[in-house]
mmCIF file of C-alpha atoms in Angstrom:
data_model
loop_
_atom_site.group_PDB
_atom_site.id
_atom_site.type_symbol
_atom_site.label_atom_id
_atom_site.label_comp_id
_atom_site.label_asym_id
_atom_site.label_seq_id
_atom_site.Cartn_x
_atom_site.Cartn_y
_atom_site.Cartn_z
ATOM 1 C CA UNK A 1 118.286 220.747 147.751
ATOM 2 C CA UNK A 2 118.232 217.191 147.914
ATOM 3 C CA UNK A 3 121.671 216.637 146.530
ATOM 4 C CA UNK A 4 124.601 214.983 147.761
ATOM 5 C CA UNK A 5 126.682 217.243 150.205
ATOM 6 C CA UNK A 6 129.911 216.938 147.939
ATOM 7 C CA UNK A 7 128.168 217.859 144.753
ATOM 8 C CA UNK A 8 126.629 220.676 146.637
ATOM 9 C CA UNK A 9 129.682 221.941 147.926
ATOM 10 C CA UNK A 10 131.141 222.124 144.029
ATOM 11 C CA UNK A 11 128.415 223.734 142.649
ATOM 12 C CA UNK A 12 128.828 226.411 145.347
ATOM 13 C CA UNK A 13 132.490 226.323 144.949
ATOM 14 C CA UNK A 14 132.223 226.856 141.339
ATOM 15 C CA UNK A 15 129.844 230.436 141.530
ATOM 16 C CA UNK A 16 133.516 232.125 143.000
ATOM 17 C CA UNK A 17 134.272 232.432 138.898
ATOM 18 C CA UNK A 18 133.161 235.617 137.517
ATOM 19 C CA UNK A 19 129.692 235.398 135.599
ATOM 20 C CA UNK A 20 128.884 231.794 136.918
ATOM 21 C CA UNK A 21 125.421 231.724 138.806
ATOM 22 C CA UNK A 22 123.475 228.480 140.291
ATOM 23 C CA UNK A 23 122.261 227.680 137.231
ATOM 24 C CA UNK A 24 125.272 227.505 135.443
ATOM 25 C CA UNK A 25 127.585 226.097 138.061
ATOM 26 C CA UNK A 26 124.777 222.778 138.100
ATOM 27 C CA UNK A 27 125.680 222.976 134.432
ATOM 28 C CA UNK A 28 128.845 223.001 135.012
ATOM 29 C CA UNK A 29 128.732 220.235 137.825
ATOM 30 C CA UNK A 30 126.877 217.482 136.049
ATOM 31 C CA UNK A 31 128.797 218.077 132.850
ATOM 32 C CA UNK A 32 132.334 217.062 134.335
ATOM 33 C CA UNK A 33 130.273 214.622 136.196
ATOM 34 C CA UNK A 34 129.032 213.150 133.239
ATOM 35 C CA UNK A 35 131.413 213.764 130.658
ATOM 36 C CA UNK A 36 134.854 214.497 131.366
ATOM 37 C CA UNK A 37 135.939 213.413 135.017
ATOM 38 C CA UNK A 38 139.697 213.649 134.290
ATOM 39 C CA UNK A 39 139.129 217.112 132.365
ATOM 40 C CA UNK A 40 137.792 218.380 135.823
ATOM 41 C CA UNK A 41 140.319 216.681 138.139
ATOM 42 C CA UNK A 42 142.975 218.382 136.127
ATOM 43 C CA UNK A 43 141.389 221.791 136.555
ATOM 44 C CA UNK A 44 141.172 221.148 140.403
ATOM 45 C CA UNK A 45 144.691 220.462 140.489
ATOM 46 C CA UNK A 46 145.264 223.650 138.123
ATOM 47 C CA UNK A 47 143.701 225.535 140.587
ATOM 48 C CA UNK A 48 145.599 224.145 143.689
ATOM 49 C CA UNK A 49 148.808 224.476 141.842
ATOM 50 C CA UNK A 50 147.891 228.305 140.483
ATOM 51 C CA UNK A 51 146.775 229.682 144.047
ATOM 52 C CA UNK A 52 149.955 227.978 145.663
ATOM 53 C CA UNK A 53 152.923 228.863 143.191
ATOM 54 C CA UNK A 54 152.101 232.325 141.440
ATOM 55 C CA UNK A 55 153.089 234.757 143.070
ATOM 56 C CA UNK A 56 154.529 238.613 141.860
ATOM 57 C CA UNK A 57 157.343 239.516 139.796
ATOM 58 C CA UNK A 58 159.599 241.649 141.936
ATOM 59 C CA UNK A 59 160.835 243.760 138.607
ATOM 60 C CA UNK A 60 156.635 244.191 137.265
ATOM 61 C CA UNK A 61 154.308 242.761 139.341
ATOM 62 C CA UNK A 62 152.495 241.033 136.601
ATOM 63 C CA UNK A 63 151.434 237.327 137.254
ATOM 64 C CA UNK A 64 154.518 234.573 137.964
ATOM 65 C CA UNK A 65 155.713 231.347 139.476
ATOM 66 C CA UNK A 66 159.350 233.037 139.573
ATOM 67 C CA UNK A 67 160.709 235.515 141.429
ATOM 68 C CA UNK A 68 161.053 237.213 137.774
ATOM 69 C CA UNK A 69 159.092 237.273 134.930
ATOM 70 C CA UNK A 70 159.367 235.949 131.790
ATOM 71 C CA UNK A 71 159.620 239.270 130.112
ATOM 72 C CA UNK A 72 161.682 240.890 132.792
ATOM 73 C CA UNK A 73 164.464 238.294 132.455
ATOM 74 C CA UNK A 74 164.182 238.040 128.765
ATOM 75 C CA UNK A 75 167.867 239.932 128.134
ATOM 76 C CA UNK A 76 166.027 240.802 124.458
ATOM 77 C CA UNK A 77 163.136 243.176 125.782
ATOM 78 C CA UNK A 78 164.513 246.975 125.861
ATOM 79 C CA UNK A 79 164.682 247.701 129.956
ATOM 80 C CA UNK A 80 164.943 251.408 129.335
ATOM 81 C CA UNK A 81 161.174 251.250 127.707
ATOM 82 C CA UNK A 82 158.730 250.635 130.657
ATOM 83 C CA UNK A 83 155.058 250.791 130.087
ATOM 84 C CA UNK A 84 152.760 251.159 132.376
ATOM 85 C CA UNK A 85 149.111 248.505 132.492
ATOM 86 C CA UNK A 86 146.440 248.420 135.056
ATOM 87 C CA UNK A 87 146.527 244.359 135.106
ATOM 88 C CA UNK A 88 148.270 241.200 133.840
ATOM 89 C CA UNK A 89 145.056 241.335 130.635
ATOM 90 C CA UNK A 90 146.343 244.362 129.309
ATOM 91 C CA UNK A 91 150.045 243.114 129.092
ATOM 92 C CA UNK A 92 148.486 239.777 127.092
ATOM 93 C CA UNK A 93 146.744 242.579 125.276
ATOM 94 C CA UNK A 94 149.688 244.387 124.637
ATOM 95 C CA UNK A 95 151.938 241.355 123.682
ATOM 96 C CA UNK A 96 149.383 240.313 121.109
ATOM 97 C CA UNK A 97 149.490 243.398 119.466
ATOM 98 C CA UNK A 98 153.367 242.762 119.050
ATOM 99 C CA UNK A 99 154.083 246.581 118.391
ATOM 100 C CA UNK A 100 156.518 246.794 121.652
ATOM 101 C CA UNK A 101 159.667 245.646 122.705
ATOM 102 C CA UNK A 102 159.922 246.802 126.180
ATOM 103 C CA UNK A 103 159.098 245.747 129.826
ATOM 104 C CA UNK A 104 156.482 246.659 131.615
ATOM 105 C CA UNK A 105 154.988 247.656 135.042
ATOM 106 C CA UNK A 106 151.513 246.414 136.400
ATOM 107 C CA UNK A 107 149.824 248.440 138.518
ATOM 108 C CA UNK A 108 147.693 245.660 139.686
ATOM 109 C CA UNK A 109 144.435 248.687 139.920
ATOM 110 C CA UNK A 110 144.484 251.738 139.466
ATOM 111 C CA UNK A 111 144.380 255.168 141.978
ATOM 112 C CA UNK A 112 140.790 255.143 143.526
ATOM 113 C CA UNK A 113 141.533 257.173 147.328
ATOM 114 C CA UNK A 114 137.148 256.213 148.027
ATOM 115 C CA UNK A 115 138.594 252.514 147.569
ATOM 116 C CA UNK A 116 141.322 252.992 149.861
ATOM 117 C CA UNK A 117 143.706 252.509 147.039
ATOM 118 C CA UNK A 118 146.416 254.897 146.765
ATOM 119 C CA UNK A 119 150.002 255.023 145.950
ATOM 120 C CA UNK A 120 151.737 252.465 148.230
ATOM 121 C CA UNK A 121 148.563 249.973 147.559
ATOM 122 C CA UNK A 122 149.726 250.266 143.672
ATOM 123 C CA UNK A 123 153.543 249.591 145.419
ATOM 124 C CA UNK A 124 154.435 252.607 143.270
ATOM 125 C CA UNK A 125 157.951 252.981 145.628
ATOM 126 C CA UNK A 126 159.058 250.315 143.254
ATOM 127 C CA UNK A 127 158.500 252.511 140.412
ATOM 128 C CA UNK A 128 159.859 254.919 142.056
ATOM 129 C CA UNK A 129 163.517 253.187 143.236
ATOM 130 C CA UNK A 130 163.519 251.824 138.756
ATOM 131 C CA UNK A 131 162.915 255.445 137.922
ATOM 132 C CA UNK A 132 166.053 256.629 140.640
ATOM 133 C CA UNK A 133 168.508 254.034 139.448
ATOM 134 C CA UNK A 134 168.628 256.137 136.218
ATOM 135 C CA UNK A 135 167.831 252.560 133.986
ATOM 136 C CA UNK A 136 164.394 253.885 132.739
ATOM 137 C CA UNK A 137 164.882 256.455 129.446
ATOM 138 C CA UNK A 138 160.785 256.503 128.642
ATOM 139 C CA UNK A 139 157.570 255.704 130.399
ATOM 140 C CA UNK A 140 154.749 255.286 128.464
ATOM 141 C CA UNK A 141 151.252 255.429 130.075
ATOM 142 C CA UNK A 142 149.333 252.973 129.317
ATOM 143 C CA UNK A 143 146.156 252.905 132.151
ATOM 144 C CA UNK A 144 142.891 252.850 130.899
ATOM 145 C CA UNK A 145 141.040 256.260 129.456
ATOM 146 C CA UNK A 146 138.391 256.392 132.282
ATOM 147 C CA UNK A 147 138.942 259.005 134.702
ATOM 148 C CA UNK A 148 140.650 256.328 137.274
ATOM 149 C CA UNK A 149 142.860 255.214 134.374
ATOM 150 C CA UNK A 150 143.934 259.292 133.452
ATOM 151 C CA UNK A 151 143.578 260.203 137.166
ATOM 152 C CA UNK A 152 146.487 257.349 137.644
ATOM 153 C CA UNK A 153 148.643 258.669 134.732
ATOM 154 C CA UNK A 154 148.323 262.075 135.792
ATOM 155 C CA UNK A 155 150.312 260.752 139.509
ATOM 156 C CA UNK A 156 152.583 259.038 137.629
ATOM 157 C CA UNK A 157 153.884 261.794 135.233
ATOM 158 C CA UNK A 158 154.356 263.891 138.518
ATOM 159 C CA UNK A 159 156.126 260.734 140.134
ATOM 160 C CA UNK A 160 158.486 261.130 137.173
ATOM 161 C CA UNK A 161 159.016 264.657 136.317
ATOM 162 C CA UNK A 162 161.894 264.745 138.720
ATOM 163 C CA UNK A 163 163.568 261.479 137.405
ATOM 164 C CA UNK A 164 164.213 263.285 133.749
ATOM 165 C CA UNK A 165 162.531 260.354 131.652
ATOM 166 C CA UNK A 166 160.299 261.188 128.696
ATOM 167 C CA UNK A 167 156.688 260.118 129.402
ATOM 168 C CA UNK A 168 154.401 259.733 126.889
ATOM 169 C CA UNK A 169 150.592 258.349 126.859
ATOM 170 C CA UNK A 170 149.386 255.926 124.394
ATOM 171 C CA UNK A 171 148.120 257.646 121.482
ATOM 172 C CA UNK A 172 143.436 258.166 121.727
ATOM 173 C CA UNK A 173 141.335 258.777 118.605
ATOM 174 C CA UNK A 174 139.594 256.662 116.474
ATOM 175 C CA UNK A 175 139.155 252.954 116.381
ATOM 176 C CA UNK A 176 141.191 251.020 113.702
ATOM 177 C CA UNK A 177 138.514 250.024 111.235
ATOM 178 C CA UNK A 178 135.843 252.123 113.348
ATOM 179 C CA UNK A 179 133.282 254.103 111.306
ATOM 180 C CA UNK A 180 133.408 257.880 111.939
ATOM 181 C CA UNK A 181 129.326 257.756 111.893
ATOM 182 C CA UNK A 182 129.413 255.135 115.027
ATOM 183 C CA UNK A 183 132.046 257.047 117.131
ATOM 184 C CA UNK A 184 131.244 258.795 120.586
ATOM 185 C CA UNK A 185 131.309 262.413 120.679
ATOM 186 C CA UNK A 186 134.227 262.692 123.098
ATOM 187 C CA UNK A 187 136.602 260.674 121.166
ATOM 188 C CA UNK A 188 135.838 262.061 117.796
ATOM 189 C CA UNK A 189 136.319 265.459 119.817
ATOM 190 C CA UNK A 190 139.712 264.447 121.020
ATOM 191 C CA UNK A 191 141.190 262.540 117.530
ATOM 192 C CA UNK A 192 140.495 266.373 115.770
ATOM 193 C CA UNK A 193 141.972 268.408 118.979
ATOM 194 C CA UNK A 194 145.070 265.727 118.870
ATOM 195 C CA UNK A 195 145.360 265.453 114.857
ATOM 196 C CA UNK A 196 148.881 264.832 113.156
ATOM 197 C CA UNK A 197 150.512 266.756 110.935
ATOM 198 C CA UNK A 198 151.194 264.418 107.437
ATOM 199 C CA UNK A 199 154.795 264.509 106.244
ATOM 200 C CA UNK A 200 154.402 265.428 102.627
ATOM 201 C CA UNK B 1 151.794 233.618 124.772
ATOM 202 C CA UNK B 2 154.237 235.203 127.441
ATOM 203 C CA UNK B 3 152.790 233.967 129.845
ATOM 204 C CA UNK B 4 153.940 231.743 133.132
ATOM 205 C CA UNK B 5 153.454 228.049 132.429
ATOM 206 C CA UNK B 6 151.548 227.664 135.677
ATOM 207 C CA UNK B 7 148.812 230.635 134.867
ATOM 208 C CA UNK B 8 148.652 229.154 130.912
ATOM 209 C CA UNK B 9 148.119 225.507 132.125
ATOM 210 C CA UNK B 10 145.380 227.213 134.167
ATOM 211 C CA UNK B 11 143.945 228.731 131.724
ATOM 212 C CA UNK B 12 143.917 225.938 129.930
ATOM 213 C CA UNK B 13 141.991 223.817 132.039
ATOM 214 C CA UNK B 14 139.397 226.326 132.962
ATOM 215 C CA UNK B 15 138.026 225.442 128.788
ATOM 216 C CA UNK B 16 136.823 222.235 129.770
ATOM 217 C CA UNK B 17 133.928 223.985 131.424
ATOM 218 C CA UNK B 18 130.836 224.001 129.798
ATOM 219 C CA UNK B 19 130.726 227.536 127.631
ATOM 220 C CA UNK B 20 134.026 228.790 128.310
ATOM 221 C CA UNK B 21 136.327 230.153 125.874
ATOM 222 C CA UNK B 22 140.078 231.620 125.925
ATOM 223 C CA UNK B 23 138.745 235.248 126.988
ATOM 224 C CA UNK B 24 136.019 234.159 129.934
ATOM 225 C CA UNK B 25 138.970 231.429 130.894
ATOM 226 C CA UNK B 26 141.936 234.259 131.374
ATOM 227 C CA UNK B 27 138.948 236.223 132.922
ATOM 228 C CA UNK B 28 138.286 233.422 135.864
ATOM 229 C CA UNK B 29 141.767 232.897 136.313
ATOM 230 C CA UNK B 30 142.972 236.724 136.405
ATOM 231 C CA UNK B 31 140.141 237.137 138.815
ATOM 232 C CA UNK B 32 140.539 234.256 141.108
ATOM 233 C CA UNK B 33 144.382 235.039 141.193
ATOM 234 C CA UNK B 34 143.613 238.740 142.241
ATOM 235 C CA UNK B 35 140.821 238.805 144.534
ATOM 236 C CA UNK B 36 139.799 235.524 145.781
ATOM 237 C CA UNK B 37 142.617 233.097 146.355
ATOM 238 C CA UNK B 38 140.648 231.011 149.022
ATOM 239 C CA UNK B 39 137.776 230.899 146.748
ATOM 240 C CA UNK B 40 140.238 229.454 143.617
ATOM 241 C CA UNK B 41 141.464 226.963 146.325
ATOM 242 C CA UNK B 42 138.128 225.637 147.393
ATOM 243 C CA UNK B 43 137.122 225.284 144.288
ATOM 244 C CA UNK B 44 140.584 223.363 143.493
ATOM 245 C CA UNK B 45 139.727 221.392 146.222
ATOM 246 C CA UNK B 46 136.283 220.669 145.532
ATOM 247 C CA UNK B 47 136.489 219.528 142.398
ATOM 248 C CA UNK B 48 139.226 216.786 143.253
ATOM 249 C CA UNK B 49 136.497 215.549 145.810
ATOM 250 C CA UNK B 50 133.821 215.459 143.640
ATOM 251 C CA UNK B 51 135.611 213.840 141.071
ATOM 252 C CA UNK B 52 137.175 211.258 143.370
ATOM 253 C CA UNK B 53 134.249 210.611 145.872
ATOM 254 C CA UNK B 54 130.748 211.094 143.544
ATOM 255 C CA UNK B 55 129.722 207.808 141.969
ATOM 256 C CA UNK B 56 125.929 206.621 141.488
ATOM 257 C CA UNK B 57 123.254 205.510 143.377
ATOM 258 C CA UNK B 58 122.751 201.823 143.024
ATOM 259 C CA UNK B 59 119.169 202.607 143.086
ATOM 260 C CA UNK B 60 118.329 205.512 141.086
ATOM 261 C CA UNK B 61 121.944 205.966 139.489
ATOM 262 C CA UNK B 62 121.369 209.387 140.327
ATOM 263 C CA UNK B 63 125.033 211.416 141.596
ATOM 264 C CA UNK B 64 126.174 210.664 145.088
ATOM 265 C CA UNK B 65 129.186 210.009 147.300
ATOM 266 C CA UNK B 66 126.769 206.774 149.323
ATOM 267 C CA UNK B 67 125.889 203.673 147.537
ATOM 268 C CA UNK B 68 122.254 204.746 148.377
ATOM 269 C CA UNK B 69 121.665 208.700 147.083
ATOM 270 C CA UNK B 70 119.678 210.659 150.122
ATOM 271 C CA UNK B 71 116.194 210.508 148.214
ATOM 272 C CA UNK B 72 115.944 206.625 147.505
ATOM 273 C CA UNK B 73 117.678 206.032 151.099
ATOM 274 C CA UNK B 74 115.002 208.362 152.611
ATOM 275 C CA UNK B 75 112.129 206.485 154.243
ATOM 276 C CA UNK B 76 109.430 209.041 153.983
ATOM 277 C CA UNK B 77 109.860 208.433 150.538
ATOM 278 C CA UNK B 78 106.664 206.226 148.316
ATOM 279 C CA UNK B 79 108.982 204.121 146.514
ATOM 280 C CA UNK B 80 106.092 202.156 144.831
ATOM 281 C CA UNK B 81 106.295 205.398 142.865
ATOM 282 C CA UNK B 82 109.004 205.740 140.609
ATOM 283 C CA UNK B 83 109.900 208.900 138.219
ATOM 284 C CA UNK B 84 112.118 207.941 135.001
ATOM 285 C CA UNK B 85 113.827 211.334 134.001
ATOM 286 C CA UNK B 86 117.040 211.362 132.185
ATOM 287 C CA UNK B 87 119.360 213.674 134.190
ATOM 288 C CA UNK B 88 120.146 215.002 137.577
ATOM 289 C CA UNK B 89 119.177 218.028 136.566
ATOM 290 C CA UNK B 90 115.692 216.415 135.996
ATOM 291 C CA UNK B 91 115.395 215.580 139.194
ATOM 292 C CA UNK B 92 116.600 218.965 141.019
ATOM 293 C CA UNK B 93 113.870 220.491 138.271
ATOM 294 C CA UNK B 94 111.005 218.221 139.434
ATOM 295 C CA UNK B 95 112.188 218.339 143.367
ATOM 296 C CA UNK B 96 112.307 222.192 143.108
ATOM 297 C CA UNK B 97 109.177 221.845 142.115
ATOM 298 C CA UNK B 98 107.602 220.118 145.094
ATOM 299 C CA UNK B 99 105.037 218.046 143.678
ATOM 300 C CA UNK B 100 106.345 214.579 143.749
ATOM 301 C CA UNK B 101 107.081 212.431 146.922
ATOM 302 C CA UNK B 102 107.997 208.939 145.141
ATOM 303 C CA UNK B 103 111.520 208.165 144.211
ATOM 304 C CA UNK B 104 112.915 208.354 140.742
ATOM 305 C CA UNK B 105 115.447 206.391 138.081
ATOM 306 C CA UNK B 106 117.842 208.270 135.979
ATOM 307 C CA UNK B 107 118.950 207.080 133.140
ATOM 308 C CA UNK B 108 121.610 209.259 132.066
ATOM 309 C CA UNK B 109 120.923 209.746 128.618
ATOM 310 C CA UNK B 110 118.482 208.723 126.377
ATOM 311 C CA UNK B 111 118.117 205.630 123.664
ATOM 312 C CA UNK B 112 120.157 206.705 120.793
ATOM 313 C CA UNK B 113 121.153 203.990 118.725
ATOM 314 C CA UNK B 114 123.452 205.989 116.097
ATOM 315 C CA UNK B 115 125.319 207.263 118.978
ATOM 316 C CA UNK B 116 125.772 203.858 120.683
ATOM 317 C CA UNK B 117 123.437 204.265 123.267
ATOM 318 C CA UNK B 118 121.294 200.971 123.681
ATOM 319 C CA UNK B 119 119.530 199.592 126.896
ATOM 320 C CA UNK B 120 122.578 197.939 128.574
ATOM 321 C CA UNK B 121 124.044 201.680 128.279
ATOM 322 C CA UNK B 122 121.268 203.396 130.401
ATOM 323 C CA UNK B 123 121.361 200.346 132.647
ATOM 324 C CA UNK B 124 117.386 199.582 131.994
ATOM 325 C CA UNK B 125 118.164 195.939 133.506
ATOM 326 C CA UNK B 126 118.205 197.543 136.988
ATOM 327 C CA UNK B 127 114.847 199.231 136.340
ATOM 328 C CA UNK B 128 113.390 196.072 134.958
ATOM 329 C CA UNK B 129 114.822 193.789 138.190
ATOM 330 C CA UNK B 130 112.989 196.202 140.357
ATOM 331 C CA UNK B 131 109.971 195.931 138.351
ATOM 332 C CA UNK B 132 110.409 191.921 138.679
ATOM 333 C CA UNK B 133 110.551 192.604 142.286
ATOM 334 C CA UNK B 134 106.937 193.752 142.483
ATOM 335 C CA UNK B 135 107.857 196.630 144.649
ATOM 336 C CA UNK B 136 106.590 198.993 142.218
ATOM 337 C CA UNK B 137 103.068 200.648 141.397
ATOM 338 C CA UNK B 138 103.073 203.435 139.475
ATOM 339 C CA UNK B 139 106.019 204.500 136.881
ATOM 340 C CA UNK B 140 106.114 208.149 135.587
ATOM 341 C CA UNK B 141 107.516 208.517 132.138
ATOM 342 C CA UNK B 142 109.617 212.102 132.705
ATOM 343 C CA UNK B 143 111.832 212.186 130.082
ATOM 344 C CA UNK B 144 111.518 214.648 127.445
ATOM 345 C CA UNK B 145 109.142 215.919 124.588
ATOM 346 C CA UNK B 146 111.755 215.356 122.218
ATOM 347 C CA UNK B 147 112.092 211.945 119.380
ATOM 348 C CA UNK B 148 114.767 211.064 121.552
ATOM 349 C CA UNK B 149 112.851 211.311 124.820
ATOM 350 C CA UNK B 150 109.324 210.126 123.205
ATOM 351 C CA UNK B 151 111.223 206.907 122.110
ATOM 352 C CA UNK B 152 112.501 206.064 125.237
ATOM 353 C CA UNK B 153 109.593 206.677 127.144
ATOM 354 C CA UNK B 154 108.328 204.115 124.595
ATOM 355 C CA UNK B 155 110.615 201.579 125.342
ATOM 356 C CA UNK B 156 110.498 201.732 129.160
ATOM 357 C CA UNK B 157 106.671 201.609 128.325
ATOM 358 C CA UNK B 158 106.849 198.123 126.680
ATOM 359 C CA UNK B 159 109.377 196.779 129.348
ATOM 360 C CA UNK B 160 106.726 197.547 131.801
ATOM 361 C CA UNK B 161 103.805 196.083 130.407
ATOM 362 C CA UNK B 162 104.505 192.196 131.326
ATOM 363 C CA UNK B 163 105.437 193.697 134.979
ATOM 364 C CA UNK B 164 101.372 194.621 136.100
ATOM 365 C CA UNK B 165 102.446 198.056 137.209
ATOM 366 C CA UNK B 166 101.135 201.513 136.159
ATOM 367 C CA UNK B 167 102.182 203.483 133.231
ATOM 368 C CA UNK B 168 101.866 207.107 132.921
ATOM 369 C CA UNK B 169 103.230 209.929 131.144
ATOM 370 C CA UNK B 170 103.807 213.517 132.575
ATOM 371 C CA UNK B 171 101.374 215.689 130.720
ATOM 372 C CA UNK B 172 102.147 217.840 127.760
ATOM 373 C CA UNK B 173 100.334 220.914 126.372
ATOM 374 C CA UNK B 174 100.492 224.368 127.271
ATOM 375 C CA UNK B 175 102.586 226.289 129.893
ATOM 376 C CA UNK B 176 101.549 227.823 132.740
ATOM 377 C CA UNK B 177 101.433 231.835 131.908
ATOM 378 C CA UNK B 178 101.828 230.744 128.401
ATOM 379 C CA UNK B 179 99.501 233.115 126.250
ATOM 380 C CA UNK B 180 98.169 231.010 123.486
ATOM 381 C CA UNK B 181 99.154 233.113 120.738
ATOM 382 C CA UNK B 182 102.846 232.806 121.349
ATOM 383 C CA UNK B 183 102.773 229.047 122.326
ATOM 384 C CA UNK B 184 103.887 226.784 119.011
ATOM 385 C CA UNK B 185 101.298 224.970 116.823
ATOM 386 C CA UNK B 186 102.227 221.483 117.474
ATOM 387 C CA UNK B 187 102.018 221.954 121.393
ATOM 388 C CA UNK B 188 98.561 223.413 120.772
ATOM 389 C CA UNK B 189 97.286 220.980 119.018
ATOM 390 C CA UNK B 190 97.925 218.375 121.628
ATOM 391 C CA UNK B 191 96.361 220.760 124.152
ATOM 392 C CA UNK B 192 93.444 220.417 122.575
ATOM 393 C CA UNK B 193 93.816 216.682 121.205
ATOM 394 C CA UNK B 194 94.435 215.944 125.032
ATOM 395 C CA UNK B 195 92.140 218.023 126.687
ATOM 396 C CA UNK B 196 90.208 216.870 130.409
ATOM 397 C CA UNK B 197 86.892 217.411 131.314
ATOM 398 C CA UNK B 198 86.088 219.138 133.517
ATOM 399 C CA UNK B 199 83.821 218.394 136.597
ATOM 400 C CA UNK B 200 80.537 220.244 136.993
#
């Protein structure tokens, strides 16, 4: 490469983002370069200011500058409701939806023991000390449905068995809008083997 | 959007990238705030270098943090050869490529008069002062096959002709690898239009 050393060194810097090769990153580059110089120095700083300020919540984990969340200390969310997400996407995911009025608790991962991953990576003692202090009436497991995801939920039902809390899963079946034709086996196997009764 | 102001500014800022929506933007940022804070700092911190320190060659106006870019200032050079392409990326292209050891001019752009874009705007008057100069023999008309590109080569053509240098044009017709069948009709036309003889 016959390019200057700086330039070089961004479009190296900039394959660290997920789904950014060579290619792109040059695009990337020379389009800041020769379009919007401020745009990118305000993204640098972004980033500086991001890595150096956000840290964890100590009530959820999820993403914060503050020592708590935004949802944590909002005195309007229901503290007794805690659900439980793999990462900080599935609590935008969840808050999107707008269907819950609770706080929640991001596992930051899930269970994976071949990863080195287990209970105290998740920091699921701070689960534990909410669920002892008697302030959590339901749990509701929200991990993913691949077998890491279940594998998790299934340690943290155990975790709270002893805590008497009601733990409940998110609800699996069929898509909203999803065509029965289209549908994988497995979950049109599991929306008949979990059907609801109709009030009538 | 529940989110902490620091994380949604980032967010934010990670859109002026070329290509990058709201989704692939929380995606970078999630995933540089997860698993590769160093990286999200280095890239912080080379992006506030590049933005601050890159400016262009007074040659070639091609990127670079010297007032002389490492090709032009590189002795080994032919600079009675010069290449007119219209990006950086042109020149990485042709350099990757291996089969040029002349210098080059970038113009940044192309002639575009609806869009404002005249010959003060791609700074032509430094091309023609080093065609005045008499240092140069040969210039190679790079830019592209398209009406934009075709009428700038043009132009640069007619600046040259008073200077007693040579004009050439990089040569268009069909790929390498290209199967004829799939290459368009226009490019085959030329192919044969253009066609060399060959020596027996």
């Amino acid at each position: 490469m016959k390019q200057s050393p700086v330039l070089e060194h961004l479009i190296e810097s900039l394959r660290c983002l997920p789904g950014v090769g060579r290619k792109s990153a040059q695009r990337m580059a020379f389009q800041l370069l020769e379009r919007n110089r401020p745009g990118g120095h305000a993204l640098g700083q972004a980033l500086l200011n991001a890595m150096d300020q956000i840290g964890h919540c100590e009530m959820c984990k999820n993403f914060t500058e503050q020592t708590r969340c935004q949802i944590c200390s909002n005195v309007k969310r229901d503290a007794s409701l805690v659900c439980i997400v793999e990462s900080p996407a599935d609590v935008n995911a969840i808050e999107q939806a707008g269907a819950f009025n609770g706080i929640y608790f991001v596992l930051m991962g899930n269970l994976s023991p071949l990863d080195g991953i287990g209970p105290a990576e998740l920091e699921l003692e701070k689960l534990e000390q909410r669920l002892a202090s008697g302030d959590i009436q339901e749990l509701i497991l929200a991990t993913s449905s691949t077998i890491e995801g279940e594998a998790t939920a299934h340690y943290i039902r155990d975790l709270a068995r002893p805590h008497n809390v009601a733990v409940t899963r998110i609800a699996q079946g069929v898509p909203m809008g999803g065509e029965l034709e289209y549908i994988d086996a497995s979950t049109l196997a599991r929306s008949i083997n979990e059907r609801r009764k109709l009030d009538l």
